[in-house]
Short mmCIF file of C-alpha atoms in Angstrom, two decimals:
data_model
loop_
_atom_site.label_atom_id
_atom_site.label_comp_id
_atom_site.label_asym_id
_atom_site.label_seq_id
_atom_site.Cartn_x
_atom_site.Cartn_y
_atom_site.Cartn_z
CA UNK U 1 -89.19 -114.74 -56.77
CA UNK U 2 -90.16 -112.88 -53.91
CA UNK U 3 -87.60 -114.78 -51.77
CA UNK U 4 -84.75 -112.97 -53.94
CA UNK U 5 -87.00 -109.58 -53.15
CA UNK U 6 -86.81 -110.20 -49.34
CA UNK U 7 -83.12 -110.53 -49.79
CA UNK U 8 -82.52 -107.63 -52.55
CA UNK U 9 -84.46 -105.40 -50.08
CA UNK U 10 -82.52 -106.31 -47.24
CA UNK U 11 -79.33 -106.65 -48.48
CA UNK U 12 -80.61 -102.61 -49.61
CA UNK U 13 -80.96 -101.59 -45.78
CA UNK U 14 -77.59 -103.29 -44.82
CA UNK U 15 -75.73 -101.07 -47.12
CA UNK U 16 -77.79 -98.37 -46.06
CA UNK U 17 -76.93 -98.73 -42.57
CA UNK U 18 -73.53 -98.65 -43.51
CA UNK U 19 -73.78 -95.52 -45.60
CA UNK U 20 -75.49 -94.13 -42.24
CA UNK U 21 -72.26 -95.04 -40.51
CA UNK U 22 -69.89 -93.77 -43.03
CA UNK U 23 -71.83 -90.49 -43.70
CA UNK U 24 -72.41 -89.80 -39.25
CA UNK U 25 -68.15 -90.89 -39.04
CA UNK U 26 -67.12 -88.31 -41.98
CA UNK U 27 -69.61 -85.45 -40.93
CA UNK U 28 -67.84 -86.26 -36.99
CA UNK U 29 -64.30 -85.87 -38.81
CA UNK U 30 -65.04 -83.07 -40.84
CA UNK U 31 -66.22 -81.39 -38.10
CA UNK U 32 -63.34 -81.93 -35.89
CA UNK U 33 -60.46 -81.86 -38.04
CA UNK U 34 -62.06 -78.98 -40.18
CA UNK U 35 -64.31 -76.98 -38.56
CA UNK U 36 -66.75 -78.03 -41.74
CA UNK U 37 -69.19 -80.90 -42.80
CA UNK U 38 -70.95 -83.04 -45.03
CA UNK U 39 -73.55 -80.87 -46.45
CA UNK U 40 -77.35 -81.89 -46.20
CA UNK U 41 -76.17 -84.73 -43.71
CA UNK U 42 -79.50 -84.85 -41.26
CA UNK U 43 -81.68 -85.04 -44.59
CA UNK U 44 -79.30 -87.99 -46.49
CA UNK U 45 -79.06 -89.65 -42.57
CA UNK U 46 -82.77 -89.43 -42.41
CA UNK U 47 -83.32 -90.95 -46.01
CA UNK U 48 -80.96 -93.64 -45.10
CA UNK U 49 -82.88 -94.16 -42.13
CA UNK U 50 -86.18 -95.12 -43.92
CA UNK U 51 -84.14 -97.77 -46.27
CA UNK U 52 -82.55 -99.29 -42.84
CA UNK U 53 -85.83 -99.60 -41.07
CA UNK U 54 -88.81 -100.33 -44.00
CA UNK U 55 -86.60 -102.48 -46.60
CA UNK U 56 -85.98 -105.36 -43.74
CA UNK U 57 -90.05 -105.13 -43.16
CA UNK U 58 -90.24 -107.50 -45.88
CA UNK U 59 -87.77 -110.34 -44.57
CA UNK U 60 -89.02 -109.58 -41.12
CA UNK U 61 -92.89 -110.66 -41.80
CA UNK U 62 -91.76 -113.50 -44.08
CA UNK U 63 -89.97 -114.72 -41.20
CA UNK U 64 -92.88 -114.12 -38.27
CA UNK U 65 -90.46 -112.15 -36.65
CA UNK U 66 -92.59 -109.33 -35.79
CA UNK U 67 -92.64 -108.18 -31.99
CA UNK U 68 -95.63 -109.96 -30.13
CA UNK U 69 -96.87 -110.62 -26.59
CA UNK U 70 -98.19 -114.36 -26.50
CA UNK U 71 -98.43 -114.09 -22.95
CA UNK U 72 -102.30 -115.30 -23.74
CA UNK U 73 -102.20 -116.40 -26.87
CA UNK U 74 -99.84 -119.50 -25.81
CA UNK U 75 -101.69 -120.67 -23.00
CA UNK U 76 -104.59 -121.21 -25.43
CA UNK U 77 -105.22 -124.37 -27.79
CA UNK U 78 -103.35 -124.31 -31.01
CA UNK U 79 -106.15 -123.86 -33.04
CA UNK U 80 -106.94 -120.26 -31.19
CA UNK U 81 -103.71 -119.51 -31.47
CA UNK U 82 -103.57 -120.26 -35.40
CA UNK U 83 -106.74 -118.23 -35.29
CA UNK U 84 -105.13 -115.47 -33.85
CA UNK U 85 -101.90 -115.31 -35.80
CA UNK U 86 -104.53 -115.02 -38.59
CA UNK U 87 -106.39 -112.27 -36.81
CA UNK U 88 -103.22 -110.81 -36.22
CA UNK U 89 -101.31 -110.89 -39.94
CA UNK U 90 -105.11 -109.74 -41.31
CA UNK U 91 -105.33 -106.56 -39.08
CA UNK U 92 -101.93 -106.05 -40.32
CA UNK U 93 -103.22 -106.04 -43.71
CA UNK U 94 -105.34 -103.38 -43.05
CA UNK U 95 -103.41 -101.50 -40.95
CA UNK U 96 -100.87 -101.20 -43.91
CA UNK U 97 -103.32 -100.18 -46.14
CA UNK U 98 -103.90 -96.72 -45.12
CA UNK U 99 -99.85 -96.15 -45.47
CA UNK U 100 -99.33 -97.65 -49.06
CA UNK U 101 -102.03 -94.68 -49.80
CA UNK U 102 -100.47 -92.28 -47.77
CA UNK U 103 -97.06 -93.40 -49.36
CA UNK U 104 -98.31 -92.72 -52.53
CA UNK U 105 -99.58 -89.80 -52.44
CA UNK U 106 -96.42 -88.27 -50.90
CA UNK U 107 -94.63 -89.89 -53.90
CA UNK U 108 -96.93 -88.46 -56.71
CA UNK U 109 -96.93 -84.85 -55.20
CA UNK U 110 -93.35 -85.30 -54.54
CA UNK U 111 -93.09 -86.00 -57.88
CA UNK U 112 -95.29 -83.47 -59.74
CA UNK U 113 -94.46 -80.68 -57.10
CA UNK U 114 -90.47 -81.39 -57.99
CA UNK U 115 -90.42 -81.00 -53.87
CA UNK U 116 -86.77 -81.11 -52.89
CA UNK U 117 -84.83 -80.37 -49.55
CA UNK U 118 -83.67 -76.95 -48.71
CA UNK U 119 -79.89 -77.03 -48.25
CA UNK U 120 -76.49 -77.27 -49.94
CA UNK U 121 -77.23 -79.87 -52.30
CA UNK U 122 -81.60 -79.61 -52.92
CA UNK U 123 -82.07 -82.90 -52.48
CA UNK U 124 -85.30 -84.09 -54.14
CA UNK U 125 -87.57 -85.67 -51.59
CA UNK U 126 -88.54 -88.28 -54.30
CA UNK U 127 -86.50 -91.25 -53.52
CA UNK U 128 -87.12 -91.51 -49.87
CA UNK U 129 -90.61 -92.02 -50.99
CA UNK U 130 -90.64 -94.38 -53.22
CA UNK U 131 -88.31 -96.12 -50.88
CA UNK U 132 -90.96 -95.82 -48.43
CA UNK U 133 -93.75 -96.92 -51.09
CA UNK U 134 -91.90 -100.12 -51.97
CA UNK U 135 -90.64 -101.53 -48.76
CA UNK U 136 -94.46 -101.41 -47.36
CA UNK U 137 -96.20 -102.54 -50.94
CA UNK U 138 -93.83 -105.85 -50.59
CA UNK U 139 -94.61 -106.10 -46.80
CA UNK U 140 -98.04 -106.00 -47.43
CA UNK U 141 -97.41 -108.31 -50.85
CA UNK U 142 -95.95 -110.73 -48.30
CA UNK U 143 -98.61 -110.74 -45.40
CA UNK U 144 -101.45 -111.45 -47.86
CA UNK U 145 -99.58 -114.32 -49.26
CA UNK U 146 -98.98 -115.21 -45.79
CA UNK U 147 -102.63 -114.91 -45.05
CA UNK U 148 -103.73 -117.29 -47.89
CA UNK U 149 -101.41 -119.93 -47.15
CA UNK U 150 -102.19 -118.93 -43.47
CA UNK U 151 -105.91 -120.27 -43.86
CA UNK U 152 -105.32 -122.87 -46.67
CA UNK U 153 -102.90 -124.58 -43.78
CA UNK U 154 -105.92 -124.07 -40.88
CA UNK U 155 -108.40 -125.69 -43.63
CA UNK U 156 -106.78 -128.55 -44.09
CA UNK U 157 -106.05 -129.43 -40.77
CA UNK U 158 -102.88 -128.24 -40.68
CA UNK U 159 -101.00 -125.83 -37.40
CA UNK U 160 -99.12 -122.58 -37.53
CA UNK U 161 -98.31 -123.11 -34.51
CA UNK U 162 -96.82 -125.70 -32.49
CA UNK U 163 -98.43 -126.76 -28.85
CA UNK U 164 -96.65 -125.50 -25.86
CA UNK U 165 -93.70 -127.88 -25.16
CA UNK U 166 -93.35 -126.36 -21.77
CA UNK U 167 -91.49 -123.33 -22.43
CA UNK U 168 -90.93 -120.99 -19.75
CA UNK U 169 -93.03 -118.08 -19.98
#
């Protein structure tokens, strides 16, 4: 189930990145050809632009794909280096935390304020919120599952990570 998530939410930020390019080409026409635009383009480019980057969050930590330096961390013995991809996934956790509560608070006042966008169209503010809300809730969803199956692995003997086949650093 969350497997078809990860691929709902990133099959989300593909289309949004090519609503990005769609909206950024007509605004460039428009502007040429007409002397005109797309109205509220910089706030429905920068909405777009928190679908593009969150949703794929998901798919991205399912996958261990995160940026990392293992400069260090692969010159140690597996089992410090499964302790530290544990270390590493649980700090996530709580770094996370502190943004699905910031996330939804914006949402809620969002909501209950009716905030919108000043321009043409008064945008509300709304979606790019819960956007915002959901792509870090099923982020965090996925480290913790991660984590559990993380240490259940360690436990029973298992690796995370496989001993230095002599990779160039």
């Amino acid at each position: 189930m969350l497997r078809r998530i990860e691929r709902l939410l990133t099959d989300l930020s593909v289309i949004a990145v090519l609503g990005l390019g769609g909206m950024i080409t007509a605004n460039v026409l428009m502007r040429t050809l007409f002397n005109s635009g797309v109205p509220d383009t910089t706030v429905i480019v920068a909405e777009l632009m928190v679908a593009a980057v969150i949703l794929p969050m998901v798919a991205t930590t399912a996958a261990r794909a995160h940026i990392a330096v293992e400069l260090l961390a692969n010159q140690m013995p597996v089992r410090v280096h499964d302790a530290l991809i544990i270390f590493g996934s649980i700090f996530g956790l709580i770094a996370l935390a502190p943004l699905i509560w910031a996330g939804w608070r914006e949402l809620t006042h969002a909501i209950e304020a009716g905030s919108f966008f000043f321009g043409d169209l008064h945008l509300p503010k709304w979606p790019g919120r819960l956007i915002f809300l959901i792509g870090i809730s099923f982020c965090w969803l996925r480290l913790a599952i991660m984590v559990i199956g993380d240490i259940r692995t360690v436990r029973a003997g298992g690796r995370l990570s496989e001993p230095d086949s002599g990779k160039a650093a």
